[in-house]
Structure formats: structure tokens, C-alpha cells
Amino acid sequence: MLRPYLLLAQVPHAFALLGACLLARLHQPAINLVLTFLIADWTGSYAAGGVVGGAITVGQAVAGPFRGRAADRSGPSRVLLITGCGYGLGLGLIAFLARPGGWLPASWWWLLLPLAFATGLSFPPSGQVGRAMWVRIADGPARQAAFAVEATAQELLFVISPILAAFAVAAQGAFVATLWCGAFGALGAAVFAATLWRAGLRAVPSEVEDRGGTSLLATPGFGLLLGFGCLMIGGVITVDLLIVGWARERGTPELAGYLAAAWAIGSLVGGLLLGAAAGRPRVWLRGALAVAGIVALVPVLPPVAVPGSPWLVAAVLLVGGLAIAPMFAATNARLGELAPEGRRAEAFGWLASAGMVGAAIAAPATGALLDVSGPAAAAATGAALAAVAVCLVAHPSVRNSRPARCAEETAAT
């Protein structure tokens, strides 16, 4: 069972690269929370905070493929350093402009939107660079273990980072917490860049770049995999939001934290167990298991189950979460195989942007369903989105097409 992890440990610089990549991404799950508090303290409006955070997210989504392409062509270390500096400066300027009693009156909060968008454009592509690097340095079971560990560690980040951010807001205020996010974003990107440089992971050699200049969307199966990422993220985000909505309607908002922890713990356990599984992971099968976990929420939530048992919901989330990290690990591994060797960071940038689109679609739809029909209907909708996603990756072009490297070698011979 431990053999894939032992093989991963033998890959030069593997754990140094993983640690640096996670450090570079530590700030990411916290930024919207911190900005919401910052803007709300300044303007008295949570909606304004959401709009400013949304502008950063839009910037991230727009720039994702372009940052990845730049990392492929000019080297990831250079791109991480440049974007890290831009991101840190952008957040620092937002913090000083939005500081209560600072440089701008609160009624002018909308002037921050172009700055927030530009900050999102400068978001360091640590995640997509980190996933692309595993395809370059690891093969076979070691690569599968790497993607499993990465997906599992990401779940930890989404638990730890908001807690640290909330503590910083409570202890030092939203202004200082925003500065901390900017500092960690810039410093983490610099540490990751230095680690990549020491490991010899620089620009992809020109002789293996995609010479045709064609769109990645023309790669067989690539567009379907993006659709899978978009819809599956939408389904997962639906579960996150309905947990918060149900807990709030019950008058026990603290329950949302416990339910989210059960969901995350299941994902952590599943990621570690299936990361050691032998054989090539099947994205459609792991996606189908994730769908089953979401479907199982429908009969245990109101209005199907009234009032609904928190213990039963937590148990369903714990079991259903077992498929989440393994599914995303398999998705990343498959995308790394499909993308041409010289364009893998760009490919993961496309996937990240697709996920943000899915989240943007799911958030308002889930809110409307919670208002009108209740959490069970929201869970059913999330399951439907995830089921359509599974249908996309069940297509033969995703299941059966050979890795890009193998196809290139065959053509060369």
C-alpha cells in the first residue's frame, strides 16, 4: 500500500517542491474572507466586500491560461516572482485604500474594482505550476501518489488557512490580516520559485514546445475535461454553500464548521487511501462516486427530512467526502497526460479558470434554491451538475486517448 509513496520519496526534490508549493498557496483560501471583513469594516456592507473579492476572482480566471503559457515559455520561477510581487503590492494598496479613516471615503469603494481586477490578473500561478511539475519529474505510481498527496494537502489548506485568517482578523484586524495575505502570497511565490530553480525545473526546452500554435481546446478530450472541472466544481461548491445555509436556518451557524470538517476529513482519508492504489485512476468512476455522495444528502436534508439530523448529515458528508480528493487527483493526472509537454502549466490554468466559472454559476443558483426550495433541492441540483460532468469524462476521447508524450514519441518514430 505504501509503495507509491515510497517511490515518490525517491523522486529528487519531491518533498521540498511539495512543501514550497503548499506554502505558496497558503494565502489563497483566506483572501476572500479577509477582504470581506476589510471592506465591510470600511463601508459597513458585506455585499461590497463580496464584489471586490469577486473582481479578484474574475482577474484570476481571465489570466489563468496566459500565466500558465508564460510559465511554460519563459520559466515558472520568473513568472512566480513577477506575479508574486504584483499580487503583494496590489493587496497592500487595497488594504491602505480601504483602511477605515484612510485615503478614500467609504462611498468611493467602487474605485477599488479595477485595482482588485488587476490584482487578480497578477495572482501567482502556484497551483497550476505545481501540478505541471509532477508530470515532468515523476512517472507511473509515483506520479499518481504525487497528485493524491497534492489534492489531499489542498483539503488541509482549505481547513487551516481560513482558521488562521479568522484568528488574524480577530487579533490584529482586517487591515493587518490583508497585509499578511499579500506578504504570504509574495513570499510563498518567491520560495517556490527558488525551489523550482534549485530543482532544475525551468522553461520547457524549445524543441518540445507545441510548434503548431494550435489551441489546447483542439486536443482530443481536453475540452471535455474542462467541462468536467467546471461542472464538478459547481457541484462541490453547492454542497459547501448548502451546509452554511442549512446551519444558519437552524440558528446554529457554528454547525457549518463541523459539517465542513466532516466533508474535509472524508476527503483527506480518501485521498491518502486511493493515492496508494495501483493502476491508472479512472476519472469517470471516481466522479461517479462523488455524485453518489452528493445524492445521498438529498434524503437527509429539509424539506425531505424535517428538521434533519446533524449527526446523520455529518456521517453522509464524511463518507461522501472520501471520493473528493481522489477524484481531483485523477483529474489532474489525466489532464497532465492529455496536454502537450510544452503547454502543461497553461493546461492547468485553463482547468483552474473552468473551476472558477463553475463556482460562479453554482453560488447564485444555490442561494436561490436555498431561499425557494431548501437544502435538499440544492443538493439535488449539485448532484445533477456533477452527474453531467461524469457523462463528459465517460467519453472515449477522455477515457481512451493516449498521453500526449506517448503520442508525440509515436509520431516521431
Coordinates of C-alpha atoms in Angstrom, one line a residue:
M1 CA 0.0 0.0 0.0
L2 CA 2.8 2.4 0.8
R3 CA 4.9 1.6 -2.3
P4 CA 3.7 4.6 -4.4
Y5 CA 4.6 6.9 -1.6
L6 CA 8.0 5.3 -1.2
L7 CA 8.5 5.8 -4.9
L8 CA 7.5 9.4 -4.6
A9 CA 10.0 9.9 -1.8
Q10 CA 12.8 8.7 -4.2
V11 CA 12.0 11.5 -6.7
P12 CA 14.7 14.2 -6.3
H13 CA 13.4 17.3 -4.5
A14 CA 9.8 15.9 -4.4
F15 CA 9.0 16.9 -0.8
A16 CA 10.9 20.2 -0.9
L17 CA 8.8 21.1 -4.0
L18 CA 5.6 20.0 -2.4
G19 CA 6.2 22.0 0.7
A20 CA 7.2 25.1 -1.2
C21 CA 4.1 24.8 -3.4
L22 CA 1.8 24.5 -0.5
L23 CA 3.4 27.5 1.3
A24 CA 2.9 29.5 -1.9
R25 CA -0.8 28.6 -1.8
L26 CA -1.5 29.1 1.9
H27 CA -3.0 32.5 1.4
Q28 CA -5.4 31.5 -1.4
P29 CA -8.4 30.1 0.6
A30 CA -8.2 33.1 3.0
I31 CA -8.2 36.0 0.7
N32 CA -12.0 36.4 0.1
L33 CA -12.7 36.0 3.9
V34 CA -10.1 38.7 4.8
L35 CA -11.2 41.1 2.1
T36 CA -14.9 40.7 3.1
F37 CA -14.0 41.8 6.6
L38 CA -11.8 44.6 5.4
I39 CA -14.4 46.1 3.0
A40 CA -17.2 45.5 5.5
D41 CA -15.3 47.3 8.3
W42 CA -14.7 50.2 5.9
T43 CA -18.1 50.5 4.2
G44 CA -20.5 48.6 6.5
S45 CA -21.5 46.5 3.6
Y46 CA -20.7 42.8 3.2
A47 CA -22.0 43.0 -0.4
A48 CA -19.3 45.5 -1.3
G49 CA -16.7 43.1 0.1
G50 CA -18.1 40.3 -2.0
V51 CA -18.0 42.4 -5.1
V52 CA -14.3 43.4 -4.5
G53 CA -13.4 39.7 -3.9
G54 CA -15.3 38.8 -7.0
A55 CA -13.3 41.2 -9.0
I56 CA -10.1 39.4 -7.9
T57 CA -11.6 36.1 -8.8
V58 CA -12.5 37.3 -12.3
G59 CA -9.0 38.5 -12.8
Q60 CA -7.7 35.1 -11.8
A61 CA -10.0 33.3 -14.2
V62 CA -9.1 35.6 -17.1
A63 CA -5.4 35.4 -16.6
G64 CA -5.1 31.7 -15.7
P65 CA -4.2 30.2 -19.1
F66 CA -2.0 33.2 -20.0
R67 CA 0.1 32.9 -16.8
G68 CA 0.4 29.2 -17.4
R69 CA 1.6 29.8 -21.0
A70 CA 4.1 32.3 -19.8
A71 CA 5.4 29.8 -17.2
D72 CA 5.8 27.2 -19.9
R73 CA 7.7 29.5 -22.3
S74 CA 9.8 31.7 -20.0
G75 CA 10.1 29.5 -17.0
P76 CA 7.9 29.1 -13.9
S77 CA 10.4 30.8 -11.5
R78 CA 10.4 34.1 -13.4
V79 CA 6.6 34.2 -13.7
L80 CA 6.1 33.4 -10.0
L81 CA 8.5 36.2 -8.9
I82 CA 6.8 38.8 -11.2
T83 CA 3.3 37.8 -10.3
G84 CA 4.1 37.4 -6.6
C85 CA 5.4 41.0 -6.5
G86 CA 2.4 42.3 -8.4
Y87 CA -0.1 40.4 -6.2
G88 CA 1.6 41.5 -2.9
L89 CA 1.7 45.2 -4.0
G90 CA -1.9 45.0 -5.2
L91 CA -3.2 43.6 -1.9
G92 CA -1.1 46.1 0.1
L93 CA -2.6 49.0 -1.9
I94 CA -6.1 47.7 -1.4
A95 CA -5.5 47.4 2.3
F96 CA -4.3 51.0 2.6
L97 CA -7.1 52.4 0.4
A98 CA -9.8 50.5 2.3
R99 CA -8.5 51.2 5.8
P100 CA -11.2 52.9 7.9
G101 CA -10.2 56.6 8.1
G102 CA -7.6 56.1 5.4
W103 CA -7.1 57.6 1.9
L104 CA -10.5 57.1 0.4
P105 CA -14.0 57.8 1.7
A106 CA -16.1 54.7 2.0
S107 CA -18.6 55.8 -0.6
W108 CA -15.9 55.5 -3.2
W109 CA -15.3 51.8 -2.6
W110 CA -16.1 51.0 -6.2
L111 CA -12.8 52.7 -7.2
L112 CA -11.1 49.5 -5.9
L113 CA -12.7 47.3 -8.5
P114 CA -10.1 48.0 -11.3
L115 CA -7.3 47.5 -8.7
A116 CA -8.8 44.3 -7.5
F117 CA -9.2 43.0 -11.0
A118 CA -5.5 43.9 -11.7
T119 CA -4.5 42.1 -8.5
G120 CA -6.3 39.0 -9.7
L121 CA -4.5 39.2 -13.0
S122 CA -1.2 39.1 -11.0
F123 CA -2.3 36.1 -8.9
P124 CA 0.7 33.8 -8.7
P125 CA 0.0 30.6 -10.6
S126 CA 1.4 28.4 -7.9
G127 CA -1.2 25.7 -8.2
Q128 CA -1.0 25.2 -11.9
V129 CA 2.8 25.3 -11.9
G130 CA 2.8 22.8 -9.0
R131 CA 0.6 20.3 -10.9
A132 CA 2.5 20.7 -14.1
M133 CA 5.8 19.9 -12.4
W134 CA 4.7 16.4 -11.3
V135 CA 4.3 15.4 -14.9
R136 CA 7.9 16.4 -15.6
I137 CA 9.6 14.8 -12.6
A138 CA 7.5 11.7 -11.7
D139 CA 6.1 8.7 -13.6
G140 CA 3.7 5.8 -13.0
P141 CA 2.7 5.1 -9.4
A142 CA 4.9 7.9 -8.1
R143 CA 3.1 10.5 -10.2
Q144 CA -0.3 9.2 -9.0
A145 CA 0.8 9.4 -5.4
A146 CA 2.1 12.9 -6.0
F147 CA -1.3 14.1 -7.3
A148 CA -3.1 12.3 -4.5
V149 CA -0.9 14.0 -1.8
E150 CA -1.3 17.3 -3.6
A151 CA -5.1 17.0 -3.7
T152 CA -5.2 15.9 -0.1
A153 CA -2.9 18.6 1.1
Q154 CA -5.1 21.2 -0.6
E155 CA -8.0 20.0 1.6
L156 CA -5.8 20.8 4.6
L157 CA -5.2 24.2 3.2
F158 CA -8.9 24.9 2.9
V159 CA -9.3 24.0 6.6
I160 CA -6.2 25.6 8.0
S161 CA -6.0 28.8 6.0
P162 CA -9.4 30.3 6.9
I163 CA -8.8 29.5 10.5
L164 CA -5.5 31.3 10.5
A165 CA -7.1 34.2 8.7
A166 CA -10.0 34.5 11.1
F167 CA -7.5 34.4 14.0
A168 CA -5.5 37.2 12.4
V169 CA -8.6 39.3 11.8
A170 CA -9.7 38.8 15.4
A171 CA -6.3 39.5 16.9
Q172 CA -4.9 42.2 14.6
G173 CA -7.8 43.5 12.5
A174 CA -8.7 43.0 8.8
F175 CA -6.2 45.6 7.6
V176 CA -3.2 43.7 9.1
A177 CA -4.7 40.4 8.0
T178 CA -4.9 41.6 4.4
L179 CA -1.2 42.7 4.6
W180 CA -0.4 39.2 5.9
C181 CA -2.1 37.7 2.9
G182 CA -0.2 39.9 0.5
A183 CA 3.1 39.1 2.2
F184 CA 2.5 35.4 2.2
G185 CA 1.4 35.5 -1.4
A186 CA 4.6 37.3 -2.4
L187 CA 7.0 35.4 -0.1
G188 CA 5.5 32.0 -0.9
A189 CA 5.8 32.6 -4.6
A190 CA 9.4 33.6 -4.1
V191 CA 10.2 30.5 -2.1
F192 CA 8.5 28.2 -4.6
A193 CA 10.4 30.0 -7.5
A194 CA 13.7 29.4 -5.7
T195 CA 12.9 25.7 -5.0
L196 CA 11.9 25.2 -8.7
W197 CA 15.2 26.8 -9.8
R198 CA 17.3 24.6 -7.5
A199 CA 15.5 21.5 -8.7
G200 CA 16.3 22.4 -12.3
L201 CA 12.7 22.9 -13.3
R202 CA 13.0 25.9 -15.6
A203 CA 11.5 26.7 -19.0
V204 CA 10.4 23.8 -21.1
P205 CA 13.1 23.3 -23.9
S206 CA 12.0 24.8 -27.1
E207 CA 12.4 21.6 -29.0
V208 CA 9.4 20.1 -27.0
E209 CA 7.2 23.1 -27.2
D210 CA 4.0 22.7 -29.2
R211 CA 5.1 24.0 -32.6
G212 CA 1.7 24.2 -34.2
G213 CA 0.4 27.1 -32.2
T214 CA -3.0 25.4 -32.1
S215 CA -5.4 25.9 -29.3
L216 CA -5.3 23.4 -26.4
L217 CA -9.1 23.1 -26.9
A218 CA -8.3 21.2 -30.1
T219 CA -6.5 18.5 -28.1
P220 CA -8.8 15.4 -28.0
G221 CA -10.6 15.2 -24.7
F222 CA -9.2 18.5 -23.4
G223 CA -12.4 20.5 -23.7
L224 CA -14.5 17.7 -22.2
L225 CA -12.1 17.6 -19.2
L226 CA -12.5 21.3 -18.8
G227 CA -16.3 20.9 -18.8
F228 CA -15.9 18.2 -16.2
G229 CA -13.9 20.5 -14.0
C230 CA -16.4 23.4 -14.4
L231 CA -19.5 21.3 -13.5
M232 CA -17.9 19.2 -10.8
I233 CA -16.6 22.2 -9.0
G234 CA -20.1 23.6 -9.3
G235 CA -21.5 20.5 -7.6
V236 CA -18.9 20.6 -4.8
I237 CA -19.4 24.4 -4.2
T238 CA -23.2 23.7 -4.0
V239 CA -22.5 21.3 -1.1
D240 CA -20.3 23.9 0.7
L241 CA -22.9 26.6 0.4
L242 CA -25.9 24.5 1.4
I243 CA -24.1 23.4 4.6
V244 CA -23.7 27.1 5.5
G245 CA -27.3 27.9 4.6
W246 CA -28.8 24.9 6.5
A247 CA -26.8 25.6 9.6
R248 CA -27.8 29.3 9.5
E249 CA -31.5 28.5 9.1
R250 CA -31.3 26.1 12.1
G251 CA -30.0 29.0 14.2
T252 CA -26.7 27.2 14.8
P253 CA -24.2 28.8 12.4
E254 CA -21.3 27.1 14.2
L255 CA -22.6 23.8 12.9
A256 CA -21.4 24.7 9.4
G257 CA -17.8 24.4 10.6
Y258 CA -18.3 20.9 12.0
L259 CA -20.1 19.7 8.9
A260 CA -17.4 21.2 6.6
A261 CA -14.8 19.5 8.8
A262 CA -16.5 16.1 8.3
W263 CA -16.6 16.7 4.5
A264 CA -12.9 17.6 4.5
I265 CA -11.8 14.7 6.8
G266 CA -13.5 12.2 4.4
S267 CA -11.7 13.8 1.5
L268 CA -8.3 13.6 3.4
V269 CA -8.8 9.9 4.2
G270 CA -9.9 9.1 0.7
G271 CA -7.0 10.9 -0.9
L272 CA -4.4 9.1 1.2
L273 CA -6.0 5.7 0.7
L274 CA -6.6 5.9 -3.0
G275 CA -3.3 7.6 -3.6
A276 CA -1.7 4.3 -2.9
A277 CA -4.0 2.4 -5.2
A278 CA -2.3 0.6 -8.1
G279 CA -3.2 1.1 -11.7
R280 CA -4.3 4.1 -13.7
P281 CA -7.1 6.1 -12.0
R282 CA -10.5 6.3 -13.8
V283 CA -11.8 9.8 -13.6
W284 CA -15.4 8.9 -14.5
L285 CA -15.6 6.2 -11.8
R286 CA -14.2 8.5 -9.1
G287 CA -16.6 11.2 -10.3
A288 CA -19.5 8.8 -10.1
L289 CA -18.6 8.0 -6.5
A290 CA -18.6 11.7 -5.8
V291 CA -22.0 12.1 -7.4
A292 CA -23.3 9.2 -5.2
G293 CA -22.1 11.1 -2.1
I294 CA -23.9 14.3 -3.1
V295 CA -27.1 12.4 -4.0
A296 CA -27.1 10.7 -0.5
L297 CA -27.5 14.2 1.0
V298 CA -30.9 14.7 -0.6
P299 CA -33.0 12.4 1.7
V300 CA -31.3 13.6 4.9
L301 CA -31.9 17.4 4.4
P302 CA -35.1 19.5 4.6
P303 CA -37.6 19.6 3.3
V304 CA -37.3 15.8 2.6
A305 CA -36.2 15.2 6.2
V306 CA -37.6 17.6 8.7
P307 CA -35.9 19.0 10.7
G308 CA -32.9 16.8 9.6
S309 CA -30.3 15.3 11.9
P310 CA -26.9 17.0 12.0
W311 CA -25.3 13.7 13.0
L312 CA -26.7 11.9 10.0
V313 CA -25.8 14.7 7.7
A314 CA -22.2 14.7 9.1
A315 CA -22.0 10.9 8.6
V316 CA -23.1 11.2 4.9
L317 CA -20.6 14.0 4.3
L318 CA -17.8 12.0 5.9
V319 CA -18.5 9.0 3.7
G320 CA -19.3 11.1 0.6
G321 CA -16.1 13.1 1.0
L322 CA -14.0 10.0 0.6
A323 CA -14.3 10.4 -3.2
I324 CA -13.5 14.2 -3.5
A325 CA -9.7 14.4 -3.2
P326 CA -9.2 11.1 -5.2
M327 CA -11.4 12.5 -8.0
F328 CA -9.5 15.7 -8.3
A329 CA -6.2 13.9 -8.1
A330 CA -7.3 11.7 -11.0
T331 CA -8.5 14.8 -13.0
N332 CA -5.1 16.5 -12.6
A333 CA -3.3 13.3 -13.6
R334 CA -5.4 12.9 -16.7
L335 CA -5.0 16.5 -17.7
G336 CA -1.3 16.3 -17.3
E337 CA -1.3 13.3 -19.7
L338 CA -3.6 14.9 -22.3
A339 CA -1.8 18.3 -22.5
P340 CA 1.3 18.6 -24.8
E341 CA 4.6 18.6 -22.9
G342 CA 5.4 22.2 -23.6
R343 CA 1.9 23.5 -22.5
R344 CA 1.0 21.8 -19.3
A345 CA 1.1 24.8 -17.0
E346 CA -1.2 26.5 -19.5
A347 CA -3.5 23.5 -19.4
F348 CA -3.8 23.6 -15.6
G349 CA -4.5 27.3 -15.9
W350 CA -7.5 26.5 -18.2
L351 CA -8.7 24.0 -15.7
A352 CA -8.4 26.5 -12.8
S353 CA -10.4 29.0 -14.8
A354 CA -13.0 26.4 -15.7
G355 CA -13.4 25.7 -12.0
M356 CA -13.9 29.4 -11.2
V357 CA -16.6 29.6 -13.8
G358 CA -18.3 26.6 -12.2
A359 CA -18.2 28.2 -8.8
A360 CA -19.6 31.5 -10.2
I361 CA -22.5 29.6 -11.7
A362 CA -23.2 27.4 -8.7
A363 CA -23.1 30.2 -6.0
P364 CA -26.1 32.3 -7.1
A365 CA -28.1 29.2 -8.2
T366 CA -27.6 27.6 -4.8
G367 CA -28.6 30.7 -3.0
A368 CA -31.8 30.9 -5.0
L369 CA -32.6 27.3 -4.3
L370 CA -32.0 27.7 -0.6
D371 CA -34.4 30.6 -0.5
V372 CA -37.1 28.9 -2.5
S373 CA -36.9 25.2 -2.1
G374 CA -34.5 24.3 0.7
P375 CA -31.2 22.5 1.0
A376 CA -32.4 19.2 -0.4
A377 CA -33.2 20.8 -3.7
A378 CA -29.8 22.5 -3.7
A379 CA -28.1 19.1 -3.1
A380 CA -30.1 17.5 -5.9
T381 CA -29.0 20.3 -8.3
G382 CA -25.4 19.9 -7.2
A383 CA -25.7 16.2 -7.9
A384 CA -27.2 16.9 -11.3
L385 CA -24.3 19.2 -12.2
A386 CA -21.8 16.5 -11.1
A387 CA -23.6 13.8 -13.0
V388 CA -23.4 15.7 -16.2
A389 CA -19.7 16.2 -15.5
V390 CA -19.3 12.5 -15.2
C391 CA -21.0 11.9 -18.6
L392 CA -18.5 14.2 -20.2
V393 CA -15.4 12.3 -19.0
A394 CA -17.0 9.0 -19.8
H395 CA -16.5 9.9 -23.5
P396 CA -13.9 7.7 -25.2
S397 CA -11.7 10.7 -26.1
V398 CA -11.0 11.2 -22.4
R399 CA -11.0 7.6 -21.3
N400 CA -9.0 6.0 -24.1
S401 CA -6.8 8.6 -25.6
R402 CA -3.1 8.1 -25.0
P403 CA -0.9 10.5 -23.1
A404 CA 0.4 13.4 -25.2
R405 CA 4.1 12.4 -24.7
C406 CA 3.4 8.9 -26.0
A407 CA 1.6 10.2 -29.0
E408 CA 4.5 12.6 -29.8
E409 CA 7.0 9.7 -29.5
T410 CA 5.0 7.5 -31.7
A411 CA 4.7 10.2 -34.4
A412 CA 8.5 10.8 -34.2
T413 CA 9.1 7.1 -34.9

